[in-house]
Amino acid sequence: MLSSLSSTGSYCFSSSEPTTLVWERLPVNFFKFQFRNVEYSSGRNKTFLCYVVEVQGKDGQGQISRGYLEDEHAAAHAEEAFFKTILPTFDPALRYNVTWYVSSSPCAACADRISSTLSKTKNLKMLLLVGRLFMWEEPEIKTALKKLKESGCKLRIMKPQDFEYVWQNFVEQEEGESKAFVPWEDIQENFLYYEEKLAEVLH
Ligand SMILES: [Zn+2]
């Protein structure tokens, strides 16, 4: 029934003892560099996208899968890769809840891709959490982000707790190493900065 969803790291949450599979995790250094919510993202020309996909049938049975995608801005974007490889089709009999934790907000083309997918897929809900805003001063980006919101996508800036969630759930943990998340100095300040900018863009 739900077997059509195949991806690394999926498990059923309906069974009494869910089997948690190991999914591929982000190397620690990638996380520390790429997800850092600095104000100027120089050198950070990749997008890292961690996803949680929850698929539910009418009977309440469901399946969760997790994983991550990365790209170079020059080649295929991680956002597009998600719809091509992770969720290429939607079964109208199922409900999809998708959460993304992305190092930066999407480019205009990817934002439009998400908006159009949401507009034609009524059984899809999306929550998009971003570490930084990408070129948010550009008019075409502003328009695309507004359209994204209008299409029903929840767009949020990652809070320190969200970075911690990604650290715990998506980043490789070396054996014997402390799993505790160590926030960087300006994490809260940068979050507030981007949150204010996003509110201005979506206003
Ligand atoms: Zn893009």
Coordinates of N, CA and C and ligand atoms in Angstrom, one line a residue:
M1 N 0.8 -1.2 0.0 CA 0.0 0.0 0.0 C 0.9 1.3 0.0
L2 N 1.7 1.3 1.0 CA 2.6 2.5 1.0 C 4.0 2.2 0.5
S3 N 4.1 1.0 -0.1 CA 5.4 0.5 -0.5 C 6.0 1.3 -1.7
S4 N 5.1 2.2 -2.3 CA 5.6 2.9 -3.5 C 6.6 4.0 -3.1
L5 N 6.6 4.3 -1.8 CA 7.6 5.3 -1.3 C 8.9 4.7 -0.9
S6 N 9.8 4.8 -1.8 CA 11.1 4.2 -1.4 C 12.2 5.2 -1.3
S7 N 12.9 5.2 -0.3 CA 13.9 6.3 -0.1 C 14.8 5.8 1.1
T8 N 16.0 6.4 1.2 CA 16.8 6.0 2.3 C 16.2 6.4 3.6
G9 N 16.3 5.6 4.6 CA 15.9 6.0 5.9 C 14.4 6.1 6.1
S10 N 13.6 5.2 5.7 CA 12.2 5.3 5.9 C 11.8 4.2 6.9
Y11 N 10.8 4.6 7.7 CA 10.2 3.6 8.6 C 8.8 3.8 8.9
C12 N 8.1 2.8 9.3 CA 6.6 2.9 9.5 C 6.4 3.4 10.9
F13 N 5.5 4.3 11.1 CA 5.3 4.8 12.4 C 4.0 4.3 13.0
S14 N 3.3 3.4 12.2 CA 2.1 2.8 12.7 C 2.3 1.5 13.5
S15 N 3.4 0.8 13.2 CA 3.6 -0.4 14.0 C 4.0 -0.1 15.4
S16 N 3.8 -1.0 16.3 CA 4.0 -0.8 17.7 C 5.5 -0.6 18.0
E17 N 6.4 -1.2 17.2 CA 7.8 -1.0 17.4 C 8.4 -0.7 16.1
P18 N 8.5 0.6 15.8 CA 9.0 1.0 14.5 C 10.4 0.7 14.3
T19 N 10.7 0.2 13.1 CA 12.1 -0.1 12.8 C 12.8 1.2 12.2
T20 N 13.7 1.7 12.9 CA 14.4 2.9 12.4 C 15.6 2.5 11.6
L21 N 15.6 2.8 10.3 CA 16.7 2.5 9.5 C 17.7 3.7 9.5
V22 N 18.9 3.4 9.2 CA 19.9 4.4 9.2 C 19.9 5.1 7.8
W23 N 19.8 6.4 7.9 CA 19.8 7.2 6.6 C 21.2 7.9 6.5
E24 N 21.5 8.2 5.3 CA 22.8 8.9 5.1 C 22.8 10.2 5.7
R25 N 23.9 10.5 6.5 CA 23.9 11.8 7.2 C 25.0 12.7 6.6
L26 N 24.8 14.0 7.0 CA 25.7 15.0 6.5 C 27.0 15.0 7.3
P27 N 28.1 15.1 6.6 CA 29.4 15.2 7.4 C 29.4 16.5 8.3
V28 N 30.0 16.3 9.5 CA 30.0 17.4 10.5 C 30.5 18.8 9.9
N29 N 31.5 18.7 9.1 CA 32.1 20.0 8.6 C 31.2 20.7 7.6
F30 N 30.5 19.9 6.9 CA 29.5 20.5 5.9 C 28.4 21.2 6.7
F31 N 27.9 20.6 7.7 CA 26.9 21.2 8.5 C 27.4 22.5 9.1
K32 N 28.6 22.4 9.7 CA 29.2 23.6 10.5 C 29.4 24.8 9.5
F33 N 29.8 24.5 8.3 CA 30.1 25.6 7.4 C 28.8 26.0 6.6
Q34 N 28.1 25.0 6.0 CA 27.0 25.4 5.1 C 25.7 25.9 5.8
F35 N 25.5 25.4 7.0 CA 24.2 25.7 7.7 C 24.4 27.0 8.6
R36 N 25.6 27.4 8.8 CA 25.8 28.6 9.7 C 25.1 29.8 9.1
N37 N 24.2 30.4 10.0 CA 23.3 31.4 9.5 C 24.0 32.8 9.5
V38 N 25.2 32.9 8.9 CA 25.9 34.2 8.8 C 25.1 35.2 7.9
E39 N 25.4 36.4 8.1 CA 24.7 37.5 7.3 C 25.2 37.5 5.9
Y40 N 26.5 37.3 5.7 CA 27.0 37.3 4.3 C 27.5 35.9 4.0
S41 N 26.9 35.2 3.1 CA 27.2 33.8 2.9 C 28.3 33.5 1.9
S42 N 29.3 34.3 2.0 CA 30.4 34.1 1.0 C 31.0 32.7 1.0
G43 N 31.2 32.1 -0.1 CA 31.8 30.8 -0.2 C 30.8 29.7 0.0
R44 N 29.6 30.1 0.4 CA 28.6 29.1 0.6 C 27.7 29.0 -0.6
N45 N 28.2 28.4 -1.7 CA 27.5 28.4 -2.9 C 26.7 27.0 -3.2
K46 N 26.6 26.3 -2.1 CA 25.8 25.1 -2.2 C 24.5 25.2 -1.4
T47 N 23.6 24.4 -1.8 CA 22.4 24.3 -1.0 C 22.3 22.9 -0.4
F48 N 22.1 22.8 0.9 CA 21.9 21.5 1.6 C 20.5 21.5 2.0
L49 N 19.8 20.4 1.7 CA 18.4 20.2 2.0 C 18.2 18.9 2.8
C50 N 17.8 19.0 4.0 CA 17.4 17.9 4.8 C 15.9 17.8 4.8
Y51 N 15.4 16.6 4.6 CA 13.9 16.5 4.5 C 13.3 15.4 5.4
V52 N 12.1 15.7 5.8 CA 11.3 14.7 6.5 C 10.0 14.6 5.7
V53 N 9.7 13.4 5.2 CA 8.5 13.2 4.4 C 7.6 12.2 5.2
E54 N 6.4 12.7 5.5 CA 5.4 11.9 6.2 C 4.3 11.6 5.3
V55 N 4.0 10.3 5.0 CA 2.9 10.0 4.1 C 1.9 9.2 4.9
Q56 N 0.7 9.6 4.8 CA -0.4 9.0 5.6 C -1.6 8.5 4.7
G57 N -2.0 7.3 4.9 CA -3.2 6.8 4.2 C -4.5 7.2 5.0
K58 N -5.6 6.8 4.4 CA -6.9 7.2 5.0 C -7.1 6.4 6.4
D59 N -6.5 5.3 6.4 CA -6.6 4.5 7.7 C -5.7 4.9 8.8
G60 N -5.0 6.0 8.6 CA -4.1 6.6 9.6 C -2.7 6.0 9.6
Q61 N -2.5 4.9 8.8 CA -1.2 4.3 8.7 C -0.3 5.2 7.9
G62 N 0.9 5.1 8.3 CA 1.8 6.0 7.6 C 3.3 5.6 7.6
Q63 N 4.1 6.4 7.0 CA 5.5 6.1 6.8 C 6.2 7.4 6.8
I64 N 7.4 7.4 7.5 CA 8.2 8.6 7.5 C 9.5 8.3 6.8
S65 N 10.0 9.2 6.0 CA 11.4 9.0 5.5 C 12.2 10.3 5.6
R66 N 13.5 10.1 5.8 CA 14.3 11.3 6.0 C 15.6 11.1 5.1
G67 N 16.2 12.2 4.8 CA 17.5 12.1 4.1 C 17.9 13.5 3.8
Y68 N 19.0 13.6 3.0 CA 19.4 15.0 2.6 C 19.9 15.0 1.2
L69 N 19.8 16.2 0.6 CA 20.2 16.4 -0.8 C 21.1 17.6 -0.8
E70 N 22.1 17.6 -1.8 CA 22.9 18.8 -1.9 C 23.1 19.1 -3.3
D71 N 23.5 20.3 -3.6 CA 23.7 20.7 -5.0 C 24.8 21.8 -5.1
E72 N 25.2 22.1 -6.3 CA 26.0 23.3 -6.6 C 25.0 24.2 -7.3
H73 N 25.0 25.5 -7.0 CA 24.0 26.4 -7.6 C 24.1 26.3 -9.1
A74 N 25.2 26.0 -9.7 CA 25.4 25.9 -11.1 C 24.6 24.8 -11.8
A75 N 24.5 23.7 -11.1 CA 23.9 22.5 -11.6 C 22.5 22.3 -11.2
A76 N 21.9 21.1 -11.2 CA 20.5 21.0 -10.7 C 20.4 21.3 -9.2
H77 N 19.4 22.1 -8.9 CA 19.2 22.5 -7.5 C 18.6 21.4 -6.6
A78 N 19.0 21.4 -5.4 CA 18.5 20.4 -4.4 C 17.0 20.4 -4.4
E79 N 16.4 21.6 -4.4 CA 14.9 21.6 -4.4 C 14.3 20.9 -5.5
E80 N 14.8 21.1 -6.7 CA 14.3 20.4 -7.9 C 14.6 18.9 -7.8
A81 N 15.8 18.6 -7.3 CA 16.1 17.2 -7.2 C 15.2 16.4 -6.3
F82 N 14.7 17.2 -5.3 CA 13.7 16.5 -4.3 C 12.5 16.1 -5.1
F83 N 11.9 16.9 -5.9 CA 10.7 16.6 -6.7 C 11.0 15.6 -7.8
K84 N 12.2 15.5 -8.2 CA 12.6 14.5 -9.3 C 12.8 13.2 -8.7
T85 N 13.5 13.1 -7.6 CA 14.0 11.8 -7.1 C 13.3 11.3 -5.8
I86 N 12.9 12.2 -4.9 CA 12.3 11.8 -3.6 C 10.8 11.6 -3.7
L87 N 10.1 12.7 -4.3 CA 8.7 12.6 -4.4 C 8.3 13.0 -5.8
P88 N 8.5 12.1 -6.8 CA 8.2 12.5 -8.2 C 6.7 12.4 -8.5
T89 N 5.9 11.6 -7.7 CA 4.5 11.6 -7.9 C 3.8 11.6 -6.6
F90 N 2.5 12.0 -6.7 CA 1.7 12.0 -5.5 C 0.4 11.2 -5.7
D91 N 0.2 10.2 -4.8 CA -1.0 9.4 -4.9 C -2.2 10.2 -4.2
P92 N -3.2 10.4 -5.0 CA -4.3 11.3 -4.4 C -5.0 10.6 -3.2
A93 N -4.8 9.3 -3.0 CA -5.4 8.7 -1.8 C -4.6 8.9 -0.5
L94 N -3.4 9.5 -0.7 CA -2.6 9.7 0.5 C -2.4 11.1 0.8
R95 N -2.0 11.4 2.1 CA -1.7 12.8 2.5 C -0.2 12.9 2.7
Y96 N 0.4 14.0 2.3 CA 1.8 14.2 2.4 C 2.1 15.4 3.2
N97 N 3.0 15.2 4.2 CA 3.5 16.3 5.0 C 5.0 16.3 4.8
V98 N 5.5 17.4 4.2 CA 6.9 17.5 3.9 C 7.5 18.7 4.7
T99 N 8.6 18.4 5.4 CA 9.4 19.4 6.1 C 10.8 19.5 5.5
W100 N 11.2 20.6 5.2 CA 12.6 20.8 4.7 C 13.4 21.7 5.6
Y101 N 14.6 21.3 5.9 CA 15.5 22.2 6.6 C 16.6 22.5 5.6
V102 N 16.6 23.7 5.1 CA 17.5 24.1 4.0 C 18.5 25.1 4.4
S103 N 19.8 25.0 4.0 CA 20.8 26.0 4.4 C 20.4 27.4 4.0
S104 N 19.8 27.6 2.8 CA 19.4 28.9 2.4 C 18.1 28.8 1.6
S105 N 17.4 30.0 1.6 CA 16.1 30.0 0.9 C 16.2 29.7 -0.6
P106 N 15.2 29.3 -1.3 CA 15.3 28.9 -2.7 C 15.5 30.1 -3.6
C107 N 16.0 29.8 -4.8 CA 16.1 30.8 -5.9 C 14.7 31.0 -6.4
A108 N 14.5 31.9 -7.3 CA 13.2 32.2 -7.8 C 12.6 31.0 -8.6
A109 N 13.4 30.4 -9.4 CA 12.9 29.2 -10.2 C 12.5 28.1 -9.3
C110 N 13.3 27.8 -8.2 CA 12.9 26.7 -7.3 C 11.7 27.1 -6.5
A111 N 11.6 28.3 -6.0 CA 10.4 28.8 -5.3 C 9.1 28.6 -6.2
D112 N 9.3 28.9 -7.4 CA 8.1 28.8 -8.4 C 7.8 27.3 -8.5
R113 N 8.8 26.5 -8.6 CA 8.5 25.0 -8.7 C 7.8 24.5 -7.5
I114 N 8.1 25.0 -6.3 CA 7.4 24.5 -5.1 C 6.0 25.0 -5.1
S115 N 5.8 26.3 -5.5 CA 4.5 26.9 -5.5 C 3.6 26.2 -6.5
S116 N 4.1 25.9 -7.7 CA 3.2 25.2 -8.7 C 2.9 23.8 -8.2
T117 N 3.9 23.1 -7.6 CA 3.6 21.8 -7.1 C 2.5 21.8 -6.0
L118 N 2.6 22.8 -5.1 CA 1.6 22.9 -4.1 C 0.2 23.3 -4.6
S119 N 0.2 24.1 -5.6 CA -1.1 24.5 -6.2 C -1.8 23.4 -6.9
K120 N -1.0 22.4 -7.5 CA -1.7 21.3 -8.1 C -1.8 20.1 -7.3
T121 N -1.2 20.1 -6.1 CA -1.3 18.9 -5.2 C -1.9 19.3 -3.9
K122 N -3.2 19.1 -3.8 CA -4.0 19.6 -2.7 C -3.7 18.7 -1.4
N123 N -3.2 17.5 -1.6 CA -2.9 16.6 -0.5 C -1.5 16.7 0.0
L124 N -0.8 17.8 -0.4 CA 0.6 18.1 0.0 C 0.6 19.3 0.9
K125 N 1.3 19.2 2.1 CA 1.5 20.3 2.9 C 3.1 20.5 3.1
M126 N 3.5 21.7 3.0 CA 5.0 21.9 3.1 C 5.4 23.0 4.1
L127 N 6.3 22.6 4.9 CA 6.9 23.5 5.9 C 8.4 23.6 5.5
L128 N 8.8 24.9 5.2 CA 10.1 25.1 4.7 C 10.9 26.0 5.7
L129 N 11.9 25.4 6.3 CA 12.7 26.1 7.3 C 14.1 26.4 6.7
V130 N 14.5 27.7 6.6 CA 15.7 28.0 6.0 C 16.7 28.7 7.0
G131 N 18.0 28.4 6.8 CA 19.0 29.0 7.7 C 19.2 30.5 7.3
R132 N 19.3 30.8 6.1 CA 19.6 32.1 5.6 C 18.6 32.4 4.5
L133 N 18.5 33.7 4.2 CA 17.8 34.2 3.0 C 18.7 34.4 1.9
F134 N 18.4 33.8 0.7 CA 19.3 33.9 -0.5 C 18.8 35.1 -1.4
M135 N 19.6 36.1 -1.6 CA 19.4 37.2 -2.5 C 18.0 37.8 -2.3
W136 N 17.6 38.0 -1.0 CA 16.3 38.5 -0.7 C 16.0 39.9 -1.1
E137 N 17.0 40.7 -1.5 CA 16.8 42.0 -1.9 C 16.4 42.1 -3.4
E138 N 16.5 41.0 -4.1 CA 16.2 41.0 -5.6 C 14.7 40.9 -5.7
P139 N 14.1 41.8 -6.6 CA 12.6 41.8 -6.7 C 12.1 40.5 -7.2
E140 N 12.8 39.8 -8.0 CA 12.2 38.5 -8.5 C 12.2 37.4 -7.4
I141 N 13.1 37.5 -6.5 CA 13.1 36.6 -5.3 C 12.0 37.0 -4.4
K142 N 11.8 38.3 -4.1 CA 10.7 38.7 -3.3 C 9.4 38.2 -3.8
T143 N 9.2 38.4 -5.1 CA 7.9 38.0 -5.7 C 7.7 36.5 -5.6
A144 N 8.8 35.7 -5.8 CA 8.7 34.3 -5.7 C 8.4 33.8 -4.3
L145 N 9.0 34.5 -3.3 CA 8.8 34.0 -1.9 C 7.3 34.4 -1.5
K146 N 6.8 35.5 -2.0 CA 5.4 35.9 -1.7 C 4.5 34.9 -2.3
K147 N 4.8 34.5 -3.5 CA 4.0 33.5 -4.2 C 4.0 32.1 -3.5
L148 N 5.1 31.8 -3.0 CA 5.3 30.6 -2.2 C 4.4 30.6 -1.0
K149 N 4.3 31.7 -0.3 CA 3.5 31.8 0.9 C 2.0 31.7 0.5
E150 N 1.7 32.4 -0.6 CA 0.3 32.4 -1.1 C -0.2 31.0 -1.5
S151 N 0.8 30.2 -2.0 CA 0.5 28.8 -2.4 C 0.3 27.8 -1.2
G152 N 0.5 28.4 0.0 CA 0.3 27.6 1.2 C 1.5 27.0 1.8
C153 N 2.7 27.3 1.3 CA 3.9 26.9 1.9 C 4.2 27.7 3.2
K154 N 4.5 27.0 4.2 CA 4.9 27.7 5.5 C 6.4 27.9 5.4
L155 N 6.8 29.2 5.4 CA 8.2 29.5 5.3 C 8.7 30.2 6.6
R156 N 9.7 29.6 7.1 CA 10.3 30.0 8.4 C 11.8 30.1 8.4
I157 N 12.3 31.0 9.2 CA 13.8 31.0 9.4 C 14.1 30.0 10.5
M158 N 15.2 29.3 10.3 CA 15.6 28.3 11.3 C 16.0 29.0 12.6
K159 N 15.4 28.5 13.7 CA 15.7 29.0 15.1 C 16.9 28.2 15.6
P160 N 17.6 28.6 16.6 CA 18.6 27.8 17.2 C 18.2 26.4 17.5
Q161 N 16.9 26.1 17.9 CA 16.4 24.8 18.2 C 16.4 24.0 16.9
D162 N 16.1 24.6 15.8 CA 16.0 23.9 14.5 C 17.4 23.5 14.0
F163 N 18.4 24.3 14.2 CA 19.7 23.9 13.9 C 20.1 22.7 14.8
E164 N 19.7 22.7 16.0 CA 20.0 21.6 16.9 C 19.3 20.3 16.4
Y165 N 18.1 20.5 16.0 CA 17.3 19.3 15.4 C 18.0 18.7 14.2
V166 N 18.5 19.6 13.4 CA 19.3 19.1 12.2 C 20.6 18.4 12.6
W167 N 21.2 19.0 13.6 CA 22.5 18.4 14.1 C 22.2 17.0 14.7
Q168 N 21.1 16.9 15.5 CA 20.8 15.6 16.1 C 20.4 14.5 15.1
N169 N 19.6 15.0 14.1 CA 19.0 14.0 13.2 C 19.6 13.8 11.8
F170 N 20.4 14.7 11.4 CA 20.9 14.6 10.0 C 22.4 14.7 9.9
V171 N 23.1 14.9 11.0 CA 24.6 15.0 10.9 C 25.3 13.8 11.4
E172 N 26.3 13.4 10.7 CA 27.1 12.2 11.2 C 27.6 12.5 12.6
Q173 N 27.6 11.4 13.4 CA 28.1 11.6 14.7 C 29.3 10.6 14.8
E174 N 30.5 11.1 15.1 CA 31.6 10.2 15.2 C 31.5 9.5 16.6
E175 N 31.9 8.2 16.5 CA 31.9 7.4 17.7 C 32.7 8.1 18.8
G176 N 32.2 8.1 20.0 CA 33.0 8.7 21.1 C 32.9 10.2 21.2
E177 N 32.3 10.8 20.2 CA 32.3 12.3 20.2 C 31.0 12.8 20.9
S178 N 31.1 13.9 21.4 CA 29.9 14.5 22.1 C 28.8 14.8 21.1
K179 N 27.6 14.4 21.4 CA 26.5 14.6 20.4 C 25.9 16.0 20.7
A180 N 26.3 16.7 21.8 CA 25.7 17.9 22.1 C 25.9 19.0 21.0
F181 N 24.9 19.7 20.7 CA 25.0 20.8 19.7 C 25.6 22.0 20.4
V182 N 26.7 22.5 19.8 CA 27.3 23.8 20.3 C 26.9 24.9 19.4
P183 N 26.0 25.8 19.8 CA 25.6 26.9 18.9 C 26.8 27.9 18.7
W184 N 26.8 28.5 17.6 CA 27.8 29.5 17.3 C 27.4 30.8 18.0
E185 N 28.4 31.7 18.1 CA 28.2 32.9 18.9 C 27.0 33.7 18.5
D186 N 26.8 34.0 17.2 CA 25.8 34.9 16.8 C 24.5 34.2 16.3
I187 N 24.3 33.0 16.6 CA 23.2 32.2 16.1 C 21.8 32.9 16.3
Q188 N 21.6 33.3 17.5 CA 20.3 33.9 17.8 C 20.1 35.3 17.1
E189 N 21.2 36.1 17.2 CA 21.2 37.4 16.6 C 20.9 37.3 15.1
N190 N 21.6 36.3 14.4 CA 21.4 36.2 13.0 C 20.0 35.6 12.6
F191 N 19.5 34.8 13.5 CA 18.1 34.3 13.3 C 17.1 35.5 13.3
L192 N 17.3 36.4 14.3 CA 16.4 37.5 14.4 C 16.6 38.4 13.2
Y193 N 17.8 38.6 12.8 CA 18.1 39.4 11.6 C 17.3 38.9 10.4
Y194 N 17.4 37.6 10.1 CA 16.8 37.0 8.9 C 15.2 37.0 9.1
E195 N 14.8 36.8 10.3 CA 13.4 36.7 10.6 C 12.7 38.1 10.3
E196 N 13.4 39.2 10.6 CA 12.9 40.5 10.3 C 12.9 40.7 8.8
K197 N 14.0 40.3 8.1 CA 14.0 40.5 6.7 C 12.9 39.7 6.0
L198 N 12.7 38.5 6.5 CA 11.6 37.7 5.8 C 10.2 38.3 6.0
A199 N 10.0 38.9 7.2 CA 8.7 39.5 7.5 C 8.6 40.7 6.5
E200 N 9.7 41.4 6.3 CA 9.6 42.6 5.3 C 9.3 42.1 3.9
V201 N 9.9 41.0 3.5 CA 9.7 40.4 2.2 C 8.3 40.0 2.0
L202 N 7.7 39.3 3.0 CA 6.4 38.7 2.9 C 5.3 39.7 3.2
H203 N 5.6 40.9 3.6 CA 4.7 41.9 4.0 C 3.7 42.3 2.9
Ligands
ZN1 ZN 17.1 26.9 -7.1

